[in-house]
Amino acid sequence: MLSQPHRSLSRRGFLVASAAAGAALGLASAPARAGTRPRPFGRYGSPAARRSPKTLYVHPGGAGDFTTVRDAVAAASGSGYTLVIAPGVYRQTVAVDPARTEMTWIGASERPRDVVIVYDNAAGTPKPGGGTHGTTGSATTTVQADGFTARWITFANDWLRADHPDITGTQAVALKVQGDRSAFHHCRFLGHQDTLYADSMALGTFARQYFAHCYAEGDVDFVFGRATAVFEHCHFRTLNRTDLPAAPYGFVFAPSTAGANPLGYLVTRSRVSSEAPDGHFKLARPWVPSSDTTARPMLTVRDTRLGPGIDAVAPYTNMSESYPWQEQRFAEYRNSGPGATITVPANRPQLTPQQARSATPAACLGDWEPWKEAC
């Protein structure tokens, strides 16, 4: 999303561009033990023992049907395909268009560090033929289809400010997801600014999304968008900023919920940690984009531990003075940790117990129950 340009960031090494380097940092899979037969697709079959005609296997070394995730998606024309992805670092951009519904991606090792989909476009990165990518175009992975599910996969954007001091459009999206009934289990989302874009296909479309046991890290607005999104048992980590002289270093959430949508972001039974100094991050700020000035951003954080990196005195701030956070739909309930300490009650709106009964995953997602979906 649009924000003030930031000076370059010197932090390096949160992700790597090759499987060899990934192994050195623990991002790629460990070698098979001596005397054991490699099973790159784990318990999910193989091209010789295919689970179903719509199961496709991806392996960077050629042991599958395809060597890239992008080629496998292109071949999966229609609905109901499953991609089983072997360990590796897949440096590419990938897009799942609206026609490829009910698609599932499985990280075969069942360890999200082993399967990494990564690229390094930013909003200000020049495009071939002219212009720049913009925030949406910077996404490493874009999912527009309904019914998408991913398990045990890392989605990353490793563009760094420090490497591109001439670029002011520093938004760099790891995943943009727009489809309804989009579920992510045990996944990681790595980036800096605008890491996870939980959005919808259109202003009047209320897309439901579910993130369970996931990890997201970043600095500026690193979870943002207008989806109805539930984050359950997730870990959000705020990164340090050596390029800024003072707080705030960034913002965890920046919802842009449509005014007509009664349900925005719900964070429950999760935690927020930080590698930055205490009090240097805001929990959220509302994003009212120029394309929807009637937006009323909504965020509820409940039963969640907020670490000392969050500014407990003033956890919310404005993105634009024209749309103060106090006029949006921000609330908390039964949070814990030093970042949740209520010192100025007016700065921390709280749900009543009666209101909290309606702030649950089931209430947000209606007849869709992704926590019951089997792998």
PDB file of C-alpha atoms in Angstrom, residues 67-308:
ATOM      1  CA  THR A  67      10.616 -28.590 -12.059  1.00  0.00           C
ATOM      2  CA  THR A  68       8.817 -25.311 -11.243  1.00  0.00           C
ATOM      3  CA  VAL A  69       5.632 -24.482  -9.394  1.00  0.00           C
ATOM      4  CA  ARG A  70       4.672 -22.039 -12.134  1.00  0.00           C
ATOM      5  CA  ASP A  71       4.743 -24.748 -14.818  1.00  0.00           C
ATOM      6  CA  ALA A  72       2.686 -27.082 -12.654  1.00  0.00           C
ATOM      7  CA  VAL A  73       0.043 -24.391 -12.118  1.00  0.00           C
ATOM      8  CA  ALA A  74      -0.086 -23.737 -15.858  1.00  0.00           C
ATOM      9  CA  ALA A  75      -0.732 -27.429 -16.484  1.00  0.00           C
ATOM     10  CA  ALA A  76      -3.450 -27.636 -13.835  1.00  0.00           C
ATOM     11  CA  SER A  77      -6.210 -26.204 -15.998  1.00  0.00           C
ATOM     12  CA  GLY A  78      -9.567 -26.565 -14.331  1.00  0.00           C
ATOM     13  CA  SER A  79     -10.670 -27.301 -10.793  1.00  0.00           C
ATOM     14  CA  GLY A  80      -9.534 -29.613  -8.023  1.00  0.00           C
ATOM     15  CA  TYR A  81      -5.816 -30.072  -8.683  1.00  0.00           C
ATOM     16  CA  THR A  82      -3.250 -30.856  -5.994  1.00  0.00           C
ATOM     17  CA  LEU A  83       0.416 -29.877  -6.298  1.00  0.00           C
ATOM     18  CA  VAL A  84       2.819 -31.880  -4.155  1.00  0.00           C
ATOM     19  CA  ILE A  85       5.995 -29.810  -3.947  1.00  0.00           C
ATOM     20  CA  ALA A  86       9.338 -31.374  -3.045  1.00  0.00           C
ATOM     21  CA  PRO A  87      11.858 -29.506  -0.871  1.00  0.00           C
ATOM     22  CA  GLY A  88      13.705 -26.734  -2.634  1.00  0.00           C
ATOM     23  CA  VAL A  89      13.908 -22.987  -3.150  1.00  0.00           C
ATOM     24  CA  TYR A  90      11.774 -22.039  -6.152  1.00  0.00           C
ATOM     25  CA  ARG A  91      12.850 -18.597  -7.364  1.00  0.00           C
ATOM     26  CA  GLN A  92       9.943 -17.503  -9.513  1.00  0.00           C
ATOM     27  CA  THR A  93       6.670 -15.622  -9.525  1.00  0.00           C
ATOM     28  CA  VAL A  94       3.496 -17.701  -9.551  1.00  0.00           C
ATOM     29  CA  ALA A  95      -0.131 -16.764 -10.238  1.00  0.00           C
ATOM     30  CA  VAL A  96      -3.255 -18.856  -9.701  1.00  0.00           C
ATOM     31  CA  ASP A  97      -5.997 -17.284 -11.803  1.00  0.00           C
ATOM     32  CA  PRO A  98      -9.725 -17.404 -10.935  1.00  0.00           C
ATOM     33  CA  ALA A  99     -10.405 -20.429 -13.161  1.00  0.00           C
ATOM     34  CA  ARG A 100      -8.125 -22.763 -11.194  1.00  0.00           C
ATOM     35  CA  THR A 101     -10.494 -23.286  -8.263  1.00  0.00           C
ATOM     36  CA  GLU A 102     -10.202 -25.743  -5.362  1.00  0.00           C
ATOM     37  CA  MET A 103      -6.434 -26.075  -5.781  1.00  0.00           C
ATOM     38  CA  THR A 104      -4.204 -27.414  -3.012  1.00  0.00           C
ATOM     39  CA  TRP A 105      -0.449 -27.007  -2.585  1.00  0.00           C
ATOM     40  CA  ILE A 106       1.338 -29.358  -0.209  1.00  0.00           C
ATOM     41  CA  GLY A 107       4.904 -29.016   0.996  1.00  0.00           C
ATOM     42  CA  ALA A 108       5.889 -32.667   0.755  1.00  0.00           C
ATOM     43  CA  SER A 109       8.238 -32.755   3.747  1.00  0.00           C
ATOM     44  CA  GLU A 110       5.554 -31.213   6.008  1.00  0.00           C
ATOM     45  CA  ARG A 111       8.123 -28.628   7.149  1.00  0.00           C
ATOM     46  CA  PRO A 112       7.480 -25.140   5.778  1.00  0.00           C
ATOM     47  CA  ARG A 113      11.169 -24.188   5.833  1.00  0.00           C
ATOM     48  CA  ASP A 114      11.869 -26.846   3.210  1.00  0.00           C
ATOM     49  CA  VAL A 115       9.655 -25.507   0.411  1.00  0.00           C
ATOM     50  CA  VAL A 116      10.317 -21.841  -0.370  1.00  0.00           C
ATOM     51  CA  ILE A 117       8.715 -19.844  -3.174  1.00  0.00           C
ATOM     52  CA  VAL A 118      10.574 -16.546  -3.437  1.00  0.00           C
ATOM     53  CA  TYR A 119      11.257 -13.614  -5.752  1.00  0.00           C
ATOM     54  CA  ASP A 120      12.483 -10.046  -5.355  1.00  0.00           C
ATOM     55  CA  ASN A 121      10.200  -7.547  -7.086  1.00  0.00           C
ATOM     56  CA  ALA A 122       9.173  -4.348  -5.300  1.00  0.00           C
ATOM     57  CA  ALA A 123       6.538  -1.777  -6.147  1.00  0.00           C
ATOM     58  CA  GLY A 124       9.216   0.490  -7.584  1.00  0.00           C
ATOM     59  CA  THR A 125      11.066  -2.205  -9.539  1.00  0.00           C
ATOM     60  CA  PRO A 126      11.104  -1.329 -13.255  1.00  0.00           C
ATOM     61  CA  LYS A 127       9.143  -3.647 -15.517  1.00  0.00           C
ATOM     62  CA  PRO A 128      10.410  -4.788 -18.901  1.00  0.00           C
ATOM     63  CA  GLY A 129       8.867  -2.463 -21.438  1.00  0.00           C
ATOM     64  CA  GLY A 130       8.448   0.436 -19.031  1.00  0.00           C
ATOM     65  CA  GLY A 131       6.734   1.393 -15.816  1.00  0.00           C
ATOM     66  CA  THR A 132       7.045  -0.244 -12.421  1.00  0.00           C
ATOM     67  CA  HIS A 133       5.363  -3.229 -10.812  1.00  0.00           C
ATOM     68  CA  GLY A 134       3.325  -1.417  -8.163  1.00  0.00           C
ATOM     69  CA  THR A 135       2.364  -3.094  -4.920  1.00  0.00           C
ATOM     70  CA  THR A 136       0.107  -5.747  -6.465  1.00  0.00           C
ATOM     71  CA  GLY A 137       2.562  -6.526  -9.232  1.00  0.00           C
ATOM     72  CA  SER A 138       5.392  -7.028  -6.757  1.00  0.00           C
ATOM     73  CA  ALA A 139       3.820 -10.197  -5.327  1.00  0.00           C
ATOM     74  CA  THR A 140       5.885 -13.359  -5.527  1.00  0.00           C
ATOM     75  CA  THR A 141       2.708 -15.461  -5.406  1.00  0.00           C
ATOM     76  CA  THR A 142      -0.775 -14.282  -6.338  1.00  0.00           C
ATOM     77  CA  VAL A 143      -3.860 -16.398  -5.650  1.00  0.00           C
ATOM     78  CA  GLN A 144      -7.166 -15.285  -7.174  1.00  0.00           C
ATOM     79  CA  ALA A 145      -9.026 -18.596  -7.311  1.00  0.00           C
ATOM     80  CA  ASP A 146     -11.626 -19.619  -4.746  1.00  0.00           C
ATOM     81  CA  GLY A 147     -11.060 -22.673  -2.581  1.00  0.00           C
ATOM     82  CA  PHE A 148      -7.254 -22.501  -2.486  1.00  0.00           C
ATOM     83  CA  THR A 149      -5.386 -24.342   0.280  1.00  0.00           C
ATOM     84  CA  ALA A 150      -1.664 -24.375   1.093  1.00  0.00           C
ATOM     85  CA  ARG A 151       0.139 -26.410   3.730  1.00  0.00           C
ATOM     86  CA  TRP A 152       3.772 -26.339   4.902  1.00  0.00           C
ATOM     87  CA  ILE A 153       5.048 -23.765   2.402  1.00  0.00           C
ATOM     88  CA  THR A 154       7.111 -20.580   2.763  1.00  0.00           C
ATOM     89  CA  PHE A 155       6.045 -17.610   0.623  1.00  0.00           C
ATOM     90  CA  ALA A 156       8.730 -14.944   0.510  1.00  0.00           C
ATOM     91  CA  ASN A 157       9.886 -11.711  -1.081  1.00  0.00           C
ATOM     92  CA  ASP A 158      13.570 -11.059  -0.439  1.00  0.00           C
ATOM     93  CA  TRP A 159      13.809  -7.571  -1.944  1.00  0.00           C
ATOM     94  CA  LEU A 160      15.808  -5.346   0.418  1.00  0.00           C
ATOM     95  CA  ARG A 161      15.854  -1.563   0.718  1.00  0.00           C
ATOM     96  CA  ALA A 162      19.583  -1.556   1.364  1.00  0.00           C
ATOM     97  CA  ASP A 163      20.259  -3.017  -2.061  1.00  0.00           C
ATOM     98  CA  HIS A 164      18.144  -0.434  -3.899  1.00  0.00           C
ATOM     99  CA  PRO A 165      18.574   3.023  -2.358  1.00  0.00           C
ATOM    100  CA  ASP A 166      17.316   4.587  -5.599  1.00  0.00           C
ATOM    101  CA  ILE A 167      13.862   2.937  -5.311  1.00  0.00           C
ATOM    102  CA  THR A 168      11.230   4.649  -3.152  1.00  0.00           C
ATOM    103  CA  GLY A 169       8.417   2.178  -3.858  1.00  0.00           C
ATOM    104  CA  THR A 170       9.568  -0.277  -1.198  1.00  0.00           C
ATOM    105  CA  GLN A 171       6.409  -2.369  -0.925  1.00  0.00           C
ATOM    106  CA  ALA A 172       7.389  -5.982  -1.699  1.00  0.00           C
ATOM    107  CA  VAL A 173       4.619  -8.568  -1.344  1.00  0.00           C
ATOM    108  CA  ALA A 174       5.345 -12.233  -0.644  1.00  0.00           C
ATOM    109  CA  LEU A 175       1.736 -13.400  -1.088  1.00  0.00           C
ATOM    110  CA  LYS A 176      -1.346 -11.655  -2.394  1.00  0.00           C
ATOM    111  CA  VAL A 177      -4.450 -13.765  -1.848  1.00  0.00           C
ATOM    112  CA  GLN A 178      -7.852 -12.636  -3.147  1.00  0.00           C
ATOM    113  CA  GLY A 179      -9.982 -15.764  -3.413  1.00  0.00           C
ATOM    114  CA  ASP A 180     -12.838 -16.775  -1.130  1.00  0.00           C
ATOM    115  CA  ARG A 181     -12.296 -19.810   1.102  1.00  0.00           C
ATOM    116  CA  SER A 182      -8.504 -19.493   0.963  1.00  0.00           C
ATOM    117  CA  ALA A 183      -6.765 -21.448   3.730  1.00  0.00           C
ATOM    118  CA  PHE A 184      -3.133 -21.549   4.815  1.00  0.00           C
ATOM    119  CA  HIS A 185      -1.958 -24.088   7.392  1.00  0.00           C
ATOM    120  CA  HIS A 186       1.563 -24.139   8.850  1.00  0.00           C
ATOM    121  CA  CYS A 187       2.856 -21.655   6.277  1.00  0.00           C
ATOM    122  CA  ARG A 188       5.429 -18.865   6.545  1.00  0.00           C
ATOM    123  CA  PHE A 189       5.256 -15.401   4.983  1.00  0.00           C
ATOM    124  CA  LEU A 190       8.601 -13.588   4.847  1.00  0.00           C
ATOM    125  CA  GLY A 191       9.280 -10.049   3.732  1.00  0.00           C
ATOM    126  CA  HIS A 192       9.629  -6.513   5.003  1.00  0.00           C
ATOM    127  CA  GLN A 193       7.000  -4.044   3.792  1.00  0.00           C
ATOM    128  CA  ASP A 194       3.569  -5.406   2.778  1.00  0.00           C
ATOM    129  CA  THR A 195       4.538  -9.071   3.259  1.00  0.00           C
ATOM    130  CA  LEU A 196       1.046 -10.628   3.337  1.00  0.00           C
ATOM    131  CA  TYR A 197      -1.720  -9.012   1.273  1.00  0.00           C
ATOM    132  CA  ALA A 198      -5.008 -10.589   2.427  1.00  0.00           C
ATOM    133  CA  ASP A 199      -7.440  -9.008  -0.005  1.00  0.00           C
ATOM    134  CA  SER A 200     -10.409  -9.685  -2.297  1.00  0.00           C
ATOM    135  CA  MET A 201     -11.025  -9.585  -6.034  1.00  0.00           C
ATOM    136  CA  ALA A 202     -13.241  -6.502  -5.957  1.00  0.00           C
ATOM    137  CA  LEU A 203     -14.581  -3.892  -3.578  1.00  0.00           C
ATOM    138  CA  GLY A 204     -17.986  -5.565  -3.294  1.00  0.00           C
ATOM    139  CA  THR A 205     -16.537  -9.065  -2.911  1.00  0.00           C
ATOM    140  CA  PHE A 206     -16.091 -10.245   0.669  1.00  0.00           C
ATOM    141  CA  ALA A 207     -13.427 -12.945   0.483  1.00  0.00           C
ATOM    142  CA  ARG A 208     -13.013 -15.236   3.504  1.00  0.00           C
ATOM    143  CA  GLN A 209      -9.516 -16.406   4.405  1.00  0.00           C
ATOM    144  CA  TYR A 210      -8.074 -18.528   7.187  1.00  0.00           C
ATOM    145  CA  PHE A 211      -4.509 -18.707   8.470  1.00  0.00           C
ATOM    146  CA  ALA A 212      -3.704 -21.328  11.116  1.00  0.00           C
ATOM    147  CA  HIS A 213      -0.363 -22.051  12.814  1.00  0.00           C
ATOM    148  CA  CYS A 214       1.333 -19.628  10.415  1.00  0.00           C
ATOM    149  CA  TYR A 215       4.307 -17.284  10.805  1.00  0.00           C
ATOM    150  CA  ALA A 216       4.543 -13.813   9.259  1.00  0.00           C
ATOM    151  CA  GLU A 217       7.334 -11.298   9.583  1.00  0.00           C
ATOM    152  CA  GLY A 218       8.002  -7.800   8.323  1.00  0.00           C
ATOM    153  CA  ASP A 219       8.086  -4.157   9.284  1.00  0.00           C
ATOM    154  CA  VAL A 220       5.701  -1.754   7.505  1.00  0.00           C
ATOM    155  CA  ASP A 221       2.029  -2.845   7.263  1.00  0.00           C
ATOM    156  CA  PHE A 222       3.148  -6.416   6.803  1.00  0.00           C
ATOM    157  CA  VAL A 223      -0.364  -7.882   7.080  1.00  0.00           C
ATOM    158  CA  PHE A 224      -2.826  -5.762   5.128  1.00  0.00           C
ATOM    159  CA  GLY A 225      -5.865  -5.723   2.830  1.00  0.00           C
ATOM    160  CA  ARG A 226      -9.671  -5.890   2.817  1.00  0.00           C
ATOM    161  CA  ALA A 227     -10.384  -9.613   3.207  1.00  0.00           C
ATOM    162  CA  THR A 228     -12.401 -11.156   6.008  1.00  0.00           C
ATOM    163  CA  ALA A 229      -9.392 -12.967   7.441  1.00  0.00           C
ATOM    164  CA  VAL A 230      -8.969 -15.094  10.547  1.00  0.00           C
ATOM    165  CA  PHE A 231      -5.500 -15.638  12.008  1.00  0.00           C
ATOM    166  CA  GLU A 232      -5.547 -18.419  14.592  1.00  0.00           C
ATOM    167  CA  HIS A 233      -2.519 -19.737  16.496  1.00  0.00           C
ATOM    168  CA  CYS A 234      -0.257 -17.534  14.381  1.00  0.00           C
ATOM    169  CA  HIS A 235       3.056 -15.829  15.173  1.00  0.00           C
ATOM    170  CA  PHE A 236       3.769 -12.315  13.900  1.00  0.00           C
ATOM    171  CA  ARG A 237       7.324 -11.033  14.235  1.00  0.00           C
ATOM    172  CA  THR A 238       8.391  -7.433  13.771  1.00  0.00           C
ATOM    173  CA  LEU A 239      11.841  -6.880  12.306  1.00  0.00           C
ATOM    174  CA  ASN A 240      14.471  -4.423  13.417  1.00  0.00           C
ATOM    175  CA  ARG A 241      15.167  -1.204  11.488  1.00  0.00           C
ATOM    176  CA  THR A 242      18.739   0.070  11.517  1.00  0.00           C
ATOM    177  CA  ASP A 243      17.864   2.722   8.921  1.00  0.00           C
ATOM    178  CA  LEU A 244      15.474   4.714  11.138  1.00  0.00           C
ATOM    179  CA  PRO A 245      16.586   7.016  13.980  1.00  0.00           C
ATOM    180  CA  ALA A 246      13.454   6.680  16.116  1.00  0.00           C
ATOM    181  CA  ALA A 247      10.175   4.858  16.611  1.00  0.00           C
ATOM    182  CA  PRO A 248       7.871   3.831  15.140  1.00  0.00           C
ATOM    183  CA  TYR A 249       9.752   1.307  13.059  1.00  0.00           C
ATOM    184  CA  GLY A 250       6.562  -0.054  11.524  1.00  0.00           C
ATOM    185  CA  PHE A 251       3.085  -1.503  11.870  1.00  0.00           C
ATOM    186  CA  VAL A 252       1.889  -5.098  12.072  1.00  0.00           C
ATOM    187  CA  PHE A 253      -1.620  -4.784  10.621  1.00  0.00           C
ATOM    188  CA  ALA A 254      -3.154  -2.361   8.122  1.00  0.00           C
ATOM    189  CA  PRO A 255      -6.671  -3.551   7.266  1.00  0.00           C
ATOM    190  CA  SER A 256      -8.692  -1.798   4.568  1.00  0.00           C
ATOM    191  CA  THR A 257     -12.071  -3.429   5.232  1.00  0.00           C
ATOM    192  CA  ALA A 258     -14.896  -2.177   3.022  1.00  0.00           C
ATOM    193  CA  GLY A 259     -17.451  -0.127   4.904  1.00  0.00           C
ATOM    194  CA  ALA A 260     -20.228  -2.505   3.844  1.00  0.00           C
ATOM    195  CA  ASN A 261     -18.353  -5.543   5.180  1.00  0.00           C
ATOM    196  CA  PRO A 262     -19.281  -6.304   8.808  1.00  0.00           C
ATOM    197  CA  LEU A 263     -16.207  -8.525   9.229  1.00  0.00           C
ATOM    198  CA  GLY A 264     -12.542  -7.630   8.815  1.00  0.00           C
ATOM    199  CA  TYR A 265      -9.428  -9.130  10.416  1.00  0.00           C
ATOM    200  CA  LEU A 266      -9.662 -11.358  13.485  1.00  0.00           C
ATOM    201  CA  VAL A 267      -6.473 -12.376  15.310  1.00  0.00           C
ATOM    202  CA  THR A 268      -7.047 -14.967  17.999  1.00  0.00           C
ATOM    203  CA  ARG A 269      -4.885 -17.151  20.246  1.00  0.00           C
ATOM    204  CA  SER A 270      -1.745 -15.842  18.585  1.00  0.00           C
ATOM    205  CA  ARG A 271       1.371 -13.890  19.543  1.00  0.00           C
ATOM    206  CA  VAL A 272       3.393 -10.898  18.394  1.00  0.00           C
ATOM    207  CA  SER A 273       7.127 -10.860  19.048  1.00  0.00           C
ATOM    208  CA  SER A 274       9.871  -8.495  17.954  1.00  0.00           C
ATOM    209  CA  GLU A 275      13.561  -8.244  17.281  1.00  0.00           C
ATOM    210  CA  ALA A 276      13.286  -4.436  17.481  1.00  0.00           C
ATOM    211  CA  PRO A 277      13.690  -2.396  20.680  1.00  0.00           C
ATOM    212  CA  ASP A 278      10.793  -2.287  23.115  1.00  0.00           C
ATOM    213  CA  GLY A 279       7.872  -0.100  22.117  1.00  0.00           C
ATOM    214  CA  HIS A 280       9.143   0.594  18.598  1.00  0.00           C
ATOM    215  CA  PHE A 281       6.188  -0.937  16.687  1.00  0.00           C
ATOM    216  CA  LYS A 282       2.514  -0.075  16.432  1.00  0.00           C
ATOM    217  CA  LEU A 283       0.023  -2.895  16.447  1.00  0.00           C
ATOM    218  CA  ALA A 284      -1.997  -1.405  13.588  1.00  0.00           C
ATOM    219  CA  ARG A 285      -2.990   1.560  11.513  1.00  0.00           C
ATOM    220  CA  PRO A 286      -6.058   1.831   9.248  1.00  0.00           C
ATOM    221  CA  TRP A 287      -5.599   1.845   5.494  1.00  0.00           C
ATOM    222  CA  VAL A 288      -8.261   3.816   3.638  1.00  0.00           C
ATOM    223  CA  PRO A 289      -7.093   3.580   0.024  1.00  0.00           C
ATOM    224  CA  SER A 290      -7.787   6.258  -2.552  1.00  0.00           C
ATOM    225  CA  SER A 291      -9.791   3.664  -4.500  1.00  0.00           C
ATOM    226  CA  ASP A 292     -12.222   3.242  -1.578  1.00  0.00           C
ATOM    227  CA  THR A 293     -12.530   6.289   0.626  1.00  0.00           C
ATOM    228  CA  THR A 294     -15.615   4.714   2.268  1.00  0.00           C
ATOM    229  CA  ALA A 295     -13.533   1.910   3.788  1.00  0.00           C
ATOM    230  CA  ARG A 296     -13.838   1.352   7.548  1.00  0.00           C
ATOM    231  CA  PRO A 297     -10.875  -0.817   8.501  1.00  0.00           C
ATOM    232  CA  MET A 298     -11.687  -3.515  11.040  1.00  0.00           C
ATOM    233  CA  LEU A 299      -9.292  -5.422  13.292  1.00  0.00           C
ATOM    234  CA  THR A 300      -9.994  -7.452  16.416  1.00  0.00           C
ATOM    235  CA  VAL A 301      -7.091  -8.894  18.390  1.00  0.00           C
ATOM    236  CA  ARG A 302      -8.095 -11.225  21.195  1.00  0.00           C
ATOM    237  CA  ASP A 303      -6.563 -13.817  23.514  1.00  0.00           C
ATOM    238  CA  THR A 304      -3.177 -12.963  22.023  1.00  0.00           C
ATOM    239  CA  ARG A 305       0.195 -12.264  23.612  1.00  0.00           C
ATOM    240  CA  LEU A 306       1.673  -8.926  22.601  1.00  0.00           C
ATOM    241  CA  GLY A 307       5.387  -8.750  23.274  1.00  0.00           C
ATOM    242  CA  PRO A 308       7.351  -5.681  24.412  1.00  0.00           C
TER     243      PRO A 308
END
